[in-house]
Coordinates of C-alpha atoms in Angstrom, one line a residue:
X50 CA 243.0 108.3 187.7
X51 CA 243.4 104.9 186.3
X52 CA 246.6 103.8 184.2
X53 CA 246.6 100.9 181.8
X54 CA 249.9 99.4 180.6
X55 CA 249.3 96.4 178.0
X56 CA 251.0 93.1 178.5
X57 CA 253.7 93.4 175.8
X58 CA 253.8 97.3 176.9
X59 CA 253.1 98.5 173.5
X60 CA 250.5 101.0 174.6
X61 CA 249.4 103.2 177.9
X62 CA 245.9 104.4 178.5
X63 CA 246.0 107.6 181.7
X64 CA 242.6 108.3 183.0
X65 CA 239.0 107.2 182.4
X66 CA 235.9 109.2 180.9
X67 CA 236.2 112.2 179.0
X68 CA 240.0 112.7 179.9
X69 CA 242.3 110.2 178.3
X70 CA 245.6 110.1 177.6
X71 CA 246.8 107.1 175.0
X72 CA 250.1 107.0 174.2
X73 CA 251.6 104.4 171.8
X74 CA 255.2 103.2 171.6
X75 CA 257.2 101.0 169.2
X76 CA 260.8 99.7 169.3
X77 CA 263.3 102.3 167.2
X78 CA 267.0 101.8 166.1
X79 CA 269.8 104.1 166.7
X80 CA 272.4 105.3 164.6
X81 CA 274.6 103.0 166.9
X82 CA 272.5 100.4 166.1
X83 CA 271.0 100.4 169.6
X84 CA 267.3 99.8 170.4
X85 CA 265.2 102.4 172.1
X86 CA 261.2 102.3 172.7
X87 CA 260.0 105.5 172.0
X88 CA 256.6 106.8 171.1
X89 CA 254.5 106.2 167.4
X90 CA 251.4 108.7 168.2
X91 CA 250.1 110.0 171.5
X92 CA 246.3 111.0 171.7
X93 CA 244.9 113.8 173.8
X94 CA 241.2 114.2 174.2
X95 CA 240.3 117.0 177.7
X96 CA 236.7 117.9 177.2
X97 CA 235.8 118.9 173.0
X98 CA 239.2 119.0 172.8
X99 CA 241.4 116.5 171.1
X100 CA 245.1 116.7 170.1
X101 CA 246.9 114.0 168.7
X102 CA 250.7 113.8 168.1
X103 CA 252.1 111.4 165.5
X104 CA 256.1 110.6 164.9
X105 CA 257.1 112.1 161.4
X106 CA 258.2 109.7 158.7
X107 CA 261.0 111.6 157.2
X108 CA 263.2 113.8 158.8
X109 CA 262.1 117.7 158.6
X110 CA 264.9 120.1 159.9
X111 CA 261.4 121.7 160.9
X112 CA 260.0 119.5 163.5
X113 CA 259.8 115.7 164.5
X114 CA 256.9 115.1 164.9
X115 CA 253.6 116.0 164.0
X116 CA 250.8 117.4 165.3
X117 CA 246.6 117.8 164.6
X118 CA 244.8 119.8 166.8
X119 CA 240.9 119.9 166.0
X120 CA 237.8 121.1 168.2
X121 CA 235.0 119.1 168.2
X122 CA 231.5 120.1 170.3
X123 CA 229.2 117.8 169.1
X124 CA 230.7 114.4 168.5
X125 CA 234.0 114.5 170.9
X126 CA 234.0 111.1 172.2
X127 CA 233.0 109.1 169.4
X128 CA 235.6 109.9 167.6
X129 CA 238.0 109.7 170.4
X130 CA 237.1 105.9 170.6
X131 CA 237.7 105.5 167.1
X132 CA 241.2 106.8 167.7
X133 CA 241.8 104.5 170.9
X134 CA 240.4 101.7 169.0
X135 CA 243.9 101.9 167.1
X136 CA 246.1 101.1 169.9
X137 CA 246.3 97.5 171.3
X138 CA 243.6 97.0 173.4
X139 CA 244.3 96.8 177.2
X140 CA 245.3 93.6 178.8
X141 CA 243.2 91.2 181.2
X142 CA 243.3 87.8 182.2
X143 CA 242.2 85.9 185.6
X144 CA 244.7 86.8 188.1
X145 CA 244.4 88.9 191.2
X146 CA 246.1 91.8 188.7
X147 CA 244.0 91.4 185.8
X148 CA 241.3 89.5 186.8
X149 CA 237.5 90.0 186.9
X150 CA 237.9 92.2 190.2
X151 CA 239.9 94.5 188.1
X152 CA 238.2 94.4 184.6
X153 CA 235.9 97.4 185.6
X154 CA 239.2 99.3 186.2
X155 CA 241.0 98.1 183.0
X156 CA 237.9 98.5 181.0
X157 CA 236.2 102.2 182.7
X158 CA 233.0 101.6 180.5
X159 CA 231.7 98.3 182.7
X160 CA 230.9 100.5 185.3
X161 CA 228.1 101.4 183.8
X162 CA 226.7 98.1 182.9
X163 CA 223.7 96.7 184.9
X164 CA 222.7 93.6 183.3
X165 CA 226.1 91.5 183.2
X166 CA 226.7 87.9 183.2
X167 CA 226.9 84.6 184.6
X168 CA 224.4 84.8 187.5
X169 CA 222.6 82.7 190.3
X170 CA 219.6 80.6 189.2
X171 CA 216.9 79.4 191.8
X172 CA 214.1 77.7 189.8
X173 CA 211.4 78.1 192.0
X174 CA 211.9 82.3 191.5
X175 CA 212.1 81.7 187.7
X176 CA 208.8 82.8 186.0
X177 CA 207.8 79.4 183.7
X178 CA 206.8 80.3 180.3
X179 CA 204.5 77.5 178.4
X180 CA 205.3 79.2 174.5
X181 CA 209.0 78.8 175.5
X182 CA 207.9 74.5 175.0
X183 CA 205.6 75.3 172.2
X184 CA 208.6 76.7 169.9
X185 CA 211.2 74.3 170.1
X186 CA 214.6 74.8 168.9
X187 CA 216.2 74.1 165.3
X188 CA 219.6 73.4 165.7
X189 CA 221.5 71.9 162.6
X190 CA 224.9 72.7 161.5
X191 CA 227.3 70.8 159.2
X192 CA 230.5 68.9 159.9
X193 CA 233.1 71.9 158.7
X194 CA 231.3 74.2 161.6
X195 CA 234.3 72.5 163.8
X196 CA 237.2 73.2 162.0
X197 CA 240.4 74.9 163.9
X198 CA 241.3 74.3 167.8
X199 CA 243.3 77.5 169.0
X200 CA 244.2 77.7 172.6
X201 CA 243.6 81.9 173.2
X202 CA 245.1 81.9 176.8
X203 CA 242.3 82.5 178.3
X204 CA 240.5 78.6 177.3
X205 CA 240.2 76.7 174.0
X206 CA 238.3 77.5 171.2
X207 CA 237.0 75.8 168.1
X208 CA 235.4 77.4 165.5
X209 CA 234.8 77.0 161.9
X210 CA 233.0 78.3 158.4
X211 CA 230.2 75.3 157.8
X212 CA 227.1 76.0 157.6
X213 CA 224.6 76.2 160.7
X214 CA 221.0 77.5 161.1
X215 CA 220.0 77.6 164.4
X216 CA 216.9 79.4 166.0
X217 CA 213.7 78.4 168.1
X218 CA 213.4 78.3 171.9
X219 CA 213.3 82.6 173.3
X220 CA 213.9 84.0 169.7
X221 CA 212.8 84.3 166.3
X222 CA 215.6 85.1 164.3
X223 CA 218.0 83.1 162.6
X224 CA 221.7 82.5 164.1
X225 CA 224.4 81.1 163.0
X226 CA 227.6 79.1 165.0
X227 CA 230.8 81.6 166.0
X228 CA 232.5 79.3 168.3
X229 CA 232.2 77.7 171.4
X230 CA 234.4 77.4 174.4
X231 CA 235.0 76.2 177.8
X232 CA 235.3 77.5 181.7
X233 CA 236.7 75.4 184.4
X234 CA 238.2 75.3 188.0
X235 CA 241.9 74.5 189.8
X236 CA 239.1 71.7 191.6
X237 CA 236.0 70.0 191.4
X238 CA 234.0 72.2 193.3
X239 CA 234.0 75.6 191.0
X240 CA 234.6 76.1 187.4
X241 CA 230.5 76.2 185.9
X242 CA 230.2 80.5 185.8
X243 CA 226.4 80.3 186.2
X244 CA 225.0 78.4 189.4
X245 CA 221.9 76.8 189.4
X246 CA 219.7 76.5 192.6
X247 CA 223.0 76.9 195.0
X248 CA 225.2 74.3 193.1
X249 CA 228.2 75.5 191.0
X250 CA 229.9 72.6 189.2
X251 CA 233.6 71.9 187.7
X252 CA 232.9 73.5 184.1
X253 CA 230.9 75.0 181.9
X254 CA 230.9 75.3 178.0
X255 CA 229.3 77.8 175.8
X256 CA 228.2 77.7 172.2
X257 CA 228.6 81.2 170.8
X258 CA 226.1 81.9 168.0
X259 CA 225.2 85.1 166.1
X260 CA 221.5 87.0 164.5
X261 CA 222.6 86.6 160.9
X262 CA 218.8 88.3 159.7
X263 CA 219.9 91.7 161.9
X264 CA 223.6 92.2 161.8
X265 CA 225.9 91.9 159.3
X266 CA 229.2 90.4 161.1
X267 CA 229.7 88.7 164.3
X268 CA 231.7 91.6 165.3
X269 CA 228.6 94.0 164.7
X270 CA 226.5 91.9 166.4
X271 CA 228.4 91.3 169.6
X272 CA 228.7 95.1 170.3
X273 CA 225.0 96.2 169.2
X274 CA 224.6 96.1 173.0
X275 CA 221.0 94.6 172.0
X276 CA 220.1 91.7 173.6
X277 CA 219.3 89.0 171.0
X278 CA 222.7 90.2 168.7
X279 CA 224.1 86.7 170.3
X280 CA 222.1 83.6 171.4
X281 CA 225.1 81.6 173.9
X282 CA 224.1 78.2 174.7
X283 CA 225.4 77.1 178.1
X284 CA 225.8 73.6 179.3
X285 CA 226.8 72.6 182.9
X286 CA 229.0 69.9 183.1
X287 CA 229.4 67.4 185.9
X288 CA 232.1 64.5 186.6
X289 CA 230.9 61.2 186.0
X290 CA 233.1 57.9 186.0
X291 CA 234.4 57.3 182.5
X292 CA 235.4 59.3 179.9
X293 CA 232.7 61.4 177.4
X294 CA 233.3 59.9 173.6
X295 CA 231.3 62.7 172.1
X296 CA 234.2 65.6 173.4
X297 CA 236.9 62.5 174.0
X298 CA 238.1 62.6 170.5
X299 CA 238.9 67.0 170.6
X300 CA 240.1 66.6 174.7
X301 CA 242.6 64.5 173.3
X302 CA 243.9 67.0 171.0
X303 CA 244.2 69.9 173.3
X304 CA 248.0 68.7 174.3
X305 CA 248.6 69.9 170.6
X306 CA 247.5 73.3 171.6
X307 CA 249.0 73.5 175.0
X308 CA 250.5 76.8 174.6
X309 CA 248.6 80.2 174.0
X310 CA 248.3 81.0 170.5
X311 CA 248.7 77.5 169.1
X312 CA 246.4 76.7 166.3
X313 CA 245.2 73.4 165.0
X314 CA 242.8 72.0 162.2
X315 CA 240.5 69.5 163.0
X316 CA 239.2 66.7 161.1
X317 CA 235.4 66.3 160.9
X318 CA 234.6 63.4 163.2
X319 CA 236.7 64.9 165.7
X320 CA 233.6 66.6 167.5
X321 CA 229.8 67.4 166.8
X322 CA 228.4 70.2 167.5
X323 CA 225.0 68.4 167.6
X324 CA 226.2 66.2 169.6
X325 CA 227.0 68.4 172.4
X326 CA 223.9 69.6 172.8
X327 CA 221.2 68.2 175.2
X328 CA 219.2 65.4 173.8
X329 CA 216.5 67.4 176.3
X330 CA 216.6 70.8 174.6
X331 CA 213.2 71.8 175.7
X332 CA 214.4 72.4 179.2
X333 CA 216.6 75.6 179.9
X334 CA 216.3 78.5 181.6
X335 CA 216.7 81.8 179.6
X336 CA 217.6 85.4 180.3
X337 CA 219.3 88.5 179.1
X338 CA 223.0 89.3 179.9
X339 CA 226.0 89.3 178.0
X340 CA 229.2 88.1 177.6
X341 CA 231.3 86.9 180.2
X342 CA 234.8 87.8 179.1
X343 CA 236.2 91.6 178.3
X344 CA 234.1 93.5 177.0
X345 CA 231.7 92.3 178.6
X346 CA 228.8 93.5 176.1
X347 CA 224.9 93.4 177.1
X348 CA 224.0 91.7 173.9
X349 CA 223.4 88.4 174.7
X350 CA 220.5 85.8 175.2
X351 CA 221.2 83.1 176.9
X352 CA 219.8 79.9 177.3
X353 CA 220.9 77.4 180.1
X354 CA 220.3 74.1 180.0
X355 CA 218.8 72.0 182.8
X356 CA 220.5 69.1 181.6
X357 CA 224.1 68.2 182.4
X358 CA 226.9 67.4 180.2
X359 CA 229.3 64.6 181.5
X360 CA 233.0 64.5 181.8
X361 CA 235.4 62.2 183.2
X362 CA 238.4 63.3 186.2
X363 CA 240.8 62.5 183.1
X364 CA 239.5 64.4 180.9
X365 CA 238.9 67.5 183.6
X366 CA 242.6 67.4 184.3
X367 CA 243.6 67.6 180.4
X368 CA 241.6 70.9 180.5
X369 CA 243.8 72.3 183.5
X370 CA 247.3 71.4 180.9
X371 CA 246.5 74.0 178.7
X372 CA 248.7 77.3 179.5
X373 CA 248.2 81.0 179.3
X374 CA 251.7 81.8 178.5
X375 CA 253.5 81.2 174.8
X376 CA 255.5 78.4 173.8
X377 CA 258.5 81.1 173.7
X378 CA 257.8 82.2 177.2
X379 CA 260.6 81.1 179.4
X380 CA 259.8 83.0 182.5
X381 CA 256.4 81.3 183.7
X382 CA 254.4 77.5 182.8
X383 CA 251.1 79.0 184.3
X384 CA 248.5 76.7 183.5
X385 CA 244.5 77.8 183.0
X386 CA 243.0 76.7 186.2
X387 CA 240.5 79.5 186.8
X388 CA 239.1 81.1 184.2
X389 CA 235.4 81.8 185.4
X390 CA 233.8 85.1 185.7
X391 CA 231.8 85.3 189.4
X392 CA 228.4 86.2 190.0
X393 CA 227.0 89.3 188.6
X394 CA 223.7 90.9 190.4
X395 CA 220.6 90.2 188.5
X396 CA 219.2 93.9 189.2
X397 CA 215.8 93.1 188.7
X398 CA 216.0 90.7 185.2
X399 CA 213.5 88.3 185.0
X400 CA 214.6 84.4 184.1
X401 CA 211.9 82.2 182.7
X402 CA 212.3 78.1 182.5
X403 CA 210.9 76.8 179.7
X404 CA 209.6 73.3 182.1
X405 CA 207.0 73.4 184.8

Protein backbone atom coordinates (compact mmCIF):
# COMPACT_ATOMS: atom_id res chain seq x y z
CA UNK A 1 0.00 0.00 0.00
CA UNK A 2 1.50 3.31 -0.78
CA UNK A 3 0.43 6.58 1.04
CA UNK A 4 0.97 10.12 -0.45
CA UNK A 5 0.77 13.19 1.79
CA UNK A 6 1.29 16.50 -0.41
CA UNK A 7 3.78 19.06 0.82
CA UNK A 8 1.33 21.71 2.10
CA UNK A 9 -0.83 18.49 3.37
CA UNK A 10 -3.87 19.58 1.57
CA UNK A 11 -4.55 16.14 0.13
CA UNK A 12 -3.73 12.14 0.89
CA UNK A 13 -3.71 9.53 -1.85
CA UNK A 14 -3.91 5.49 0.19
CA UNK A 15 -3.04 2.82 -2.25
CA UNK A 16 -2.02 2.45 -5.90
CA UNK A 17 -4.01 0.68 -8.98
CA UNK A 18 -7.52 0.05 -8.93
CA UNK A 19 -7.86 0.78 -5.12
CA UNK A 20 -7.46 4.37 -4.10
CA UNK A 21 -8.41 6.27 -1.48
CA UNK A 22 -8.10 10.36 -2.04
CA UNK A 23 -9.10 12.28 0.58
CA UNK A 24 -8.96 16.10 0.52
CA UNK A 25 -8.86 18.53 3.45
CA UNK A 26 -9.15 22.32 3.88
CA UNK A 27 -8.73 24.61 6.93
CA UNK A 28 -12.35 25.28 8.79
CA UNK A 29 -13.36 27.84 11.55
CA UNK A 30 -15.11 27.03 14.65
CA UNK A 31 -17.85 28.72 16.36
CA UNK A 32 -14.93 29.73 18.86
CA UNK A 33 -13.21 31.03 16.18
CA UNK A 34 -10.62 28.22 16.29
CA UNK A 35 -9.10 26.58 13.21
CA UNK A 36 -9.49 22.93 12.50
CA UNK A 37 -8.44 20.94 9.16
CA UNK A 38 -11.07 18.75 8.28
CA UNK A 39 -12.01 17.08 5.08
CA UNK A 40 -13.70 18.88 1.62
CA UNK A 41 -14.47 15.48 -0.34
CA UNK A 42 -13.04 12.02 0.09
CA UNK A 43 -13.11 9.67 -3.08
CA UNK A 44 -13.49 5.88 -2.95
CA UNK A 45 -12.91 3.86 -6.10
CA UNK A 46 -12.58 -0.58 -4.99
CA UNK A 47 -12.94 -2.42 -8.26
CA UNK A 48 -16.31 -0.77 -10.57
CA UNK A 49 -17.11 0.72 -7.66
CA UNK A 50 -16.69 4.32 -6.78
CA UNK A 51 -18.06 6.41 -3.82
CA UNK A 52 -17.37 9.78 -3.33
CA UNK A 53 -18.23 11.92 -0.14
CA UNK A 54 -18.42 15.70 -0.38
CA UNK A 55 -18.82 18.21 2.79
CA UNK A 56 -22.43 19.88 2.50
CA UNK A 57 -22.62 23.55 1.98
CA UNK A 58 -25.43 24.48 4.20
CA UNK A 59 -26.38 22.90 7.19
CA UNK A 60 -29.14 20.03 6.77
CA UNK A 61 -30.53 18.85 10.27
CA UNK A 62 -30.46 15.63 7.82
CA UNK A 63 -26.91 14.92 7.28
CA UNK A 64 -23.43 16.65 6.87
CA UNK A 65 -22.28 15.57 4.28
CA UNK A 66 -23.05 14.26 1.16
CA UNK A 67 -22.75 11.33 -0.63
CA UNK A 68 -22.79 9.72 -4.53
CA UNK A 69 -22.48 6.35 -4.94
CA UNK A 70 -22.50 5.07 -8.76
CA UNK A 71 -21.42 1.64 -10.43
CA UNK A 72 -19.54 1.81 -13.27
CA UNK A 73 -18.31 -1.64 -15.38
CA UNK A 74 -17.03 -0.36 -18.28
CA UNK A 75 -15.19 2.89 -17.81
CA UNK A 76 -14.14 2.74 -13.88
CA UNK A 77 -10.84 4.10 -13.93
CA UNK A 78 -11.04 6.86 -16.30
CA UNK A 79 -13.25 8.54 -14.54
CA UNK A 80 -11.58 7.86 -11.33
CA UNK A 81 -8.58 9.85 -12.63
CA UNK A 82 -10.72 12.54 -13.68
CA UNK A 83 -11.80 12.74 -10.07
CA UNK A 84 -8.10 12.53 -8.62
CA UNK A 85 -7.09 15.01 -11.09
CA UNK A 86 -9.10 17.54 -8.73
CA UNK A 87 -6.95 17.17 -5.78
CA UNK A 88 -3.44 18.79 -5.63
CA UNK A 89 -1.22 16.66 -7.22
CA UNK A 90 1.33 14.65 -5.12
CA UNK A 91 4.50 16.23 -4.10
CA UNK A 92 8.26 15.39 -5.46
CA UNK A 93 11.31 17.08 -5.48
CA UNK A 94 15.20 15.73 -5.39
CA UNK A 95 15.82 14.61 -2.03
CA UNK A 96 16.33 11.16 -0.63
CA UNK A 97 12.32 11.54 0.38
CA UNK A 98 11.01 12.71 -2.77
CA UNK A 99 13.48 12.21 -5.14
CA UNK A 100 13.79 10.24 -8.37
CA UNK A 101 14.32 6.91 -6.27
CA UNK A 102 10.91 7.50 -4.92
CA UNK A 103 8.93 9.05 -7.88
CA UNK A 104 7.78 5.49 -9.04
CA UNK A 105 6.26 5.27 -5.48
CA UNK A 106 4.72 8.90 -5.45
CA UNK A 107 3.62 8.57 -9.00
CA UNK A 108 2.32 4.31 -9.13
CA UNK A 109 1.80 4.79 -13.03
CA UNK A 110 5.90 5.02 -13.87
CA UNK A 111 6.14 1.63 -13.10
CA UNK A 112 4.92 0.77 -16.11
CA UNK A 113 6.95 2.98 -18.29
CA UNK A 114 9.81 1.31 -20.41
CA UNK A 115 11.22 3.99 -22.47
CA UNK A 116 12.12 6.84 -19.82
CA UNK A 117 14.59 9.47 -19.91
CA UNK A 118 17.94 10.85 -19.79
CA UNK A 119 20.10 7.79 -20.77
CA UNK A 120 23.82 6.75 -21.55
CA UNK A 121 25.09 7.52 -25.04
CA UNK A 122 28.10 5.57 -26.70
CA UNK A 123 28.51 6.80 -30.27
CA UNK A 124 30.06 4.00 -31.73
CA UNK A 125 26.61 1.78 -30.70
CA UNK A 126 24.55 4.63 -32.20
CA UNK A 127 23.08 3.65 -35.67
CA UNK A 128 24.26 6.88 -38.15
CA UNK A 129 21.52 7.95 -40.27
CA UNK A 130 22.64 10.03 -43.55
CA UNK A 131 18.67 11.73 -44.17
CA UNK A 132 19.08 12.97 -40.53
CA UNK A 133 22.05 15.60 -42.43
CA UNK A 134 20.01 15.87 -45.51
CA UNK A 135 16.92 17.65 -43.56
CA UNK A 136 18.44 20.21 -41.62
CA UNK A 137 16.73 22.05 -38.92
CA UNK A 138 14.61 25.38 -39.07
CA UNK A 139 14.84 27.04 -35.95
CA UNK A 140 13.57 30.72 -35.88
CA UNK A 141 11.71 32.29 -33.06
CA UNK A 142 11.23 36.04 -32.28
CA UNK A 143 12.53 38.15 -29.38
CA UNK A 144 9.12 38.05 -27.10
CA UNK A 145 9.72 33.93 -27.11
CA UNK A 146 11.88 34.92 -23.73
CA UNK A 147 9.67 36.84 -21.84
CA UNK A 148 9.21 35.78 -17.89
CA UNK A 149 12.02 34.17 -15.55
CA UNK A 150 10.22 32.17 -12.71
CA UNK A 151 12.24 30.11 -10.39
CA UNK A 152 9.69 26.72 -9.96
CA UNK A 153 11.83 25.11 -7.21
CA UNK A 154 12.88 22.58 -8.96
CA UNK A 155 15.33 25.01 -11.57
CA UNK A 156 14.56 28.21 -13.57
CA UNK A 157 12.44 28.66 -16.34
CA UNK A 158 11.88 31.21 -19.00
CA UNK A 159 9.22 31.04 -21.27
CA UNK A 160 7.24 33.33 -23.33
CA UNK A 161 4.25 33.97 -26.20
CA UNK A 162 6.50 35.18 -29.46
CA UNK A 163 6.38 33.51 -32.19
CA UNK A 164 8.70 30.40 -33.10
CA UNK A 165 8.55 27.76 -35.86
CA UNK A 166 10.84 25.19 -35.43
CA UNK A 167 11.08 21.84 -37.25
CA UNK A 168 13.72 19.77 -39.47
CA UNK A 169 16.38 17.32 -38.13
CA UNK A 170 14.16 13.58 -36.91
CA UNK A 171 10.68 15.18 -37.58
CA UNK A 172 8.30 16.64 -39.98
CA UNK A 173 5.95 18.53 -38.09
CA UNK A 174 5.95 21.91 -36.97
CA UNK A 175 6.78 22.93 -33.24
CA UNK A 176 6.64 25.67 -31.49
CA UNK A 177 8.92 27.05 -28.09
CA UNK A 178 7.22 26.11 -24.42
CA UNK A 179 10.17 26.93 -22.33
CA UNK A 180 13.48 25.88 -21.62
CA UNK A 181 15.24 25.06 -18.43
CA UNK A 182 18.32 23.99 -16.74
CA UNK A 183 19.90 20.81 -14.70
CA UNK A 184 22.99 21.07 -12.70
CA UNK A 185 25.14 19.54 -9.84
CA UNK A 186 26.35 20.49 -5.94
CA UNK A 187 30.06 20.03 -8.25
CA UNK A 188 31.65 19.99 -11.35
CA UNK A 189 31.65 16.48 -11.95
CA UNK A 190 27.58 15.72 -12.31
CA UNK A 191 24.79 17.81 -13.21
CA UNK A 192 24.33 17.07 -17.42
CA UNK A 193 21.16 14.14 -17.01
CA UNK A 194 22.28 12.41 -20.31
CA UNK A 195 26.00 11.10 -20.56
CA UNK A 196 27.67 10.86 -23.58
CA UNK A 197 30.34 8.19 -24.36
CA UNK A 198 31.15 7.74 -20.34
CA UNK A 199 31.39 11.52 -19.59
CA UNK A 200 28.59 13.35 -17.51
CA UNK A 201 29.29 17.12 -17.27
CA UNK A 202 28.22 20.08 -14.70
CA UNK A 203 24.74 20.93 -16.55
CA UNK A 204 22.57 20.47 -18.97
CA UNK A 205 19.74 22.74 -20.51
CA UNK A 206 16.75 21.85 -22.38
CA UNK A 207 14.55 23.70 -24.85
CA UNK A 208 11.08 22.42 -24.51
CA UNK A 209 9.09 22.67 -27.72
CA UNK A 210 5.63 21.44 -28.85
CA UNK A 211 3.77 19.70 -32.42
CA UNK A 212 1.47 22.57 -33.00
CA UNK A 213 0.02 20.68 -36.56
CA UNK A 214 -1.13 17.51 -34.07
CA UNK A 215 -2.15 18.78 -30.73
CA UNK A 216 -3.99 21.51 -29.79
CA UNK A 217 -2.24 22.76 -26.37
CA UNK A 218 1.06 22.07 -24.94
CA UNK A 219 -0.72 20.33 -22.17
CA UNK A 220 -2.35 17.87 -24.81
CA UNK A 221 0.59 17.29 -26.31
CA UNK A 222 2.90 16.51 -23.41
CA UNK A 223 0.50 13.65 -22.20
CA UNK A 224 -0.39 12.09 -25.73
CA UNK A 225 2.23 9.65 -24.57
CA UNK A 226 3.24 9.65 -28.47
CA UNK A 227 6.54 10.26 -29.12
CA UNK A 228 6.95 13.38 -31.40
CA UNK A 229 4.01 15.42 -29.07
CA UNK A 230 7.44 17.31 -27.74
CA UNK A 231 10.72 17.77 -29.60
CA UNK A 232 13.40 18.75 -26.31
CA UNK A 233 16.49 20.11 -27.44
CA UNK A 234 19.42 19.21 -25.08
CA UNK A 235 22.68 20.89 -24.81
CA UNK A 236 25.62 19.80 -22.61
CA UNK A 237 27.42 22.35 -21.01
CA UNK A 238 31.01 22.41 -20.00
CA UNK A 239 33.21 24.97 -17.80
CA UNK A 240 35.39 26.99 -19.66
CA UNK A 241 37.43 30.13 -18.32
CA UNK A 242 35.31 33.22 -18.68
CA UNK A 243 32.05 33.98 -18.46
CA UNK A 244 29.27 33.03 -21.52
CA UNK A 245 27.73 36.64 -22.84
CA UNK A 246 25.01 34.94 -24.76
CA UNK A 247 23.28 33.45 -21.15
CA UNK A 248 25.48 36.16 -19.03
CA UNK A 249 22.90 38.81 -19.38
CA UNK A 250 19.69 36.18 -17.87
CA UNK A 251 22.47 34.43 -15.12
CA UNK A 252 22.66 37.68 -13.83
CA UNK A 253 19.10 38.07 -13.19
CA UNK A 254 18.49 34.79 -11.48
CA UNK A 255 19.38 36.52 -7.86
CA UNK A 256 15.94 38.36 -8.63
CA UNK A 257 14.30 35.00 -8.66
CA UNK A 258 16.13 33.33 -5.81
CA UNK A 259 13.23 32.02 -4.12
CA UNK A 260 10.66 29.46 -5.46
CA UNK A 261 7.83 30.95 -6.98
CA UNK A 262 9.37 34.29 -7.81
CA UNK A 263 8.50 35.68 -11.22
CA UNK A 264 10.25 38.14 -13.41
CA UNK A 265 9.82 39.80 -16.90
CA UNK A 266 12.50 39.98 -19.09
CA UNK A 267 13.50 42.47 -21.54
CA UNK A 268 14.35 41.28 -25.03
CA UNK A 269 18.09 41.41 -25.35
CA UNK A 270 18.27 39.78 -22.17
CA UNK A 271 18.78 36.19 -23.89
CA UNK A 272 18.27 34.54 -27.43
CA UNK A 273 17.02 31.66 -27.94
CA UNK A 274 18.90 31.35 -31.27
CA UNK A 275 21.63 32.06 -29.76
CA UNK A 276 21.78 29.21 -27.44
CA UNK A 277 21.63 26.91 -29.91
CA UNK A 278 24.70 25.15 -31.51
CA UNK A 279 26.12 26.98 -34.40
CA UNK A 280 26.76 22.98 -35.49
CA UNK A 281 23.11 21.90 -35.53
CA UNK A 282 23.67 19.13 -37.88
CA UNK A 283 25.33 17.09 -35.32
CA UNK A 284 23.08 15.40 -32.48
CA UNK A 285 22.16 12.32 -31.57
CA UNK A 286 18.28 11.57 -31.44
CA UNK A 287 16.00 9.08 -29.71
CA UNK A 288 12.70 8.53 -28.13
CA UNK A 289 12.02 9.13 -24.36
CA UNK A 290 10.29 11.47 -22.42
CA UNK A 291 10.36 13.91 -19.96
CA UNK A 292 12.64 13.91 -17.20
CA UNK A 293 10.64 15.47 -14.37
CA UNK A 294 7.18 14.03 -12.82
CA UNK A 295 5.21 12.73 -14.89
CA UNK A 296 7.56 11.52 -16.63
CA UNK A 297 5.43 11.12 -19.98
CA UNK A 298 6.82 8.93 -23.11
CA UNK A 299 6.12 11.63 -25.46
CA UNK A 300 9.21 13.09 -26.31
CA UNK A 301 11.86 13.27 -29.18
CA UNK A 302 14.88 14.34 -28.27
CA UNK A 303 17.69 15.56 -29.90
CA UNK A 304 21.25 15.92 -28.18
CA UNK A 305 23.65 17.85 -29.40
CA UNK A 306 27.28 16.88 -29.95
CA UNK A 307 28.36 20.27 -29.38
CA UNK A 308 28.90 21.83 -26.03
CA UNK A 309 27.65 24.96 -24.57
CA UNK A 310 30.14 26.90 -22.34
CA UNK A 311 29.85 28.40 -18.98
CA UNK A 312 32.09 29.98 -16.63
CA UNK A 313 32.76 28.62 -12.55
CA UNK A 314 30.90 32.03 -11.78
CA UNK A 315 28.31 31.69 -13.52
CA UNK A 316 27.85 27.67 -12.42
CA UNK A 317 27.85 28.84 -8.82
CA UNK A 318 24.91 31.59 -9.43
CA UNK A 319 22.96 28.53 -10.69
CA UNK A 320 23.51 26.65 -7.24
CA UNK A 321 21.87 30.28 -5.34
CA UNK A 322 18.64 29.68 -6.49
CA UNK A 323 16.44 27.89 -3.60
CA UNK A 324 13.66 25.43 -3.53
CA UNK A 325 11.94 26.81 -0.56
CA UNK A 326 9.68 30.31 -0.55
CA UNK A 327 10.74 33.55 0.35
CA UNK A 328 8.19 33.16 3.43
CA UNK A 329 9.86 29.92 4.42
CA UNK A 330 11.63 30.43 7.60
CA UNK A 331 12.42 26.85 8.57
CA UNK A 332 15.04 25.87 5.74
CA UNK A 333 17.51 28.04 2.95
CA UNK A 334 17.97 24.77 0.80
CA UNK A 335 19.53 25.69 -2.20
CA UNK A 336 19.06 23.59 -5.87
CA UNK A 337 22.13 21.74 -6.03
CA UNK A 338 20.91 18.44 -7.53
CA UNK A 339 18.30 18.49 -9.66
CA UNK A 340 19.09 15.73 -12.30
CA UNK A 341 17.17 12.72 -13.01
CA UNK A 342 19.78 9.39 -13.25
CA UNK A 343 20.06 6.99 -15.89
CA UNK A 344 17.14 5.24 -17.21
CA UNK A 345 17.72 1.73 -19.18
CA UNK A 346 17.44 2.11 -22.82
CA UNK A 347 15.38 -1.38 -23.12
CA UNK A 348 16.25 -1.96 -26.49
CA UNK A 349 15.61 1.88 -28.21
CA UNK A 350 17.61 2.57 -30.95
CA UNK A 351 19.75 6.17 -30.98
CA UNK A 352 20.87 7.36 -34.36
CA UNK A 353 23.69 10.38 -34.86
CA UNK A 354 23.01 12.43 -37.46
CA UNK A 355 27.37 12.68 -38.29
CA UNK A 356 29.48 9.82 -39.41
Amino acid sequence: MTTIVDKDKSSIVIGSGDDRIAINLKQLTTPDQTESTAFSSILVEMGGIEIEIRRAKKKTPVRSASVTYRQNNHNKKTKAEEKLKLSQPPYWDYSMLYGPNMWSRIFPQLQRKKFQSPIQIYTDLCEYEPVLARHPFIFETDENCCQTLENTGHSFQVSGQGYSYITGGPVLDEYQFLQFHMHWGANDNEGSEHVIDGVRLPAELHIVTWNTNQYRTPQEAMASEQFGGLLVFAILIKIIPSDNSDIGKLFDHLSKISHKGEKRNLDHNIVSLRNLMPKKMQNYYTYDGSLTTPMCYESVRWVVFRDRMGISKRQLGQLRQLKYTCKTDKTTNGYITRNFRPLMPLNGRMVYRSFA
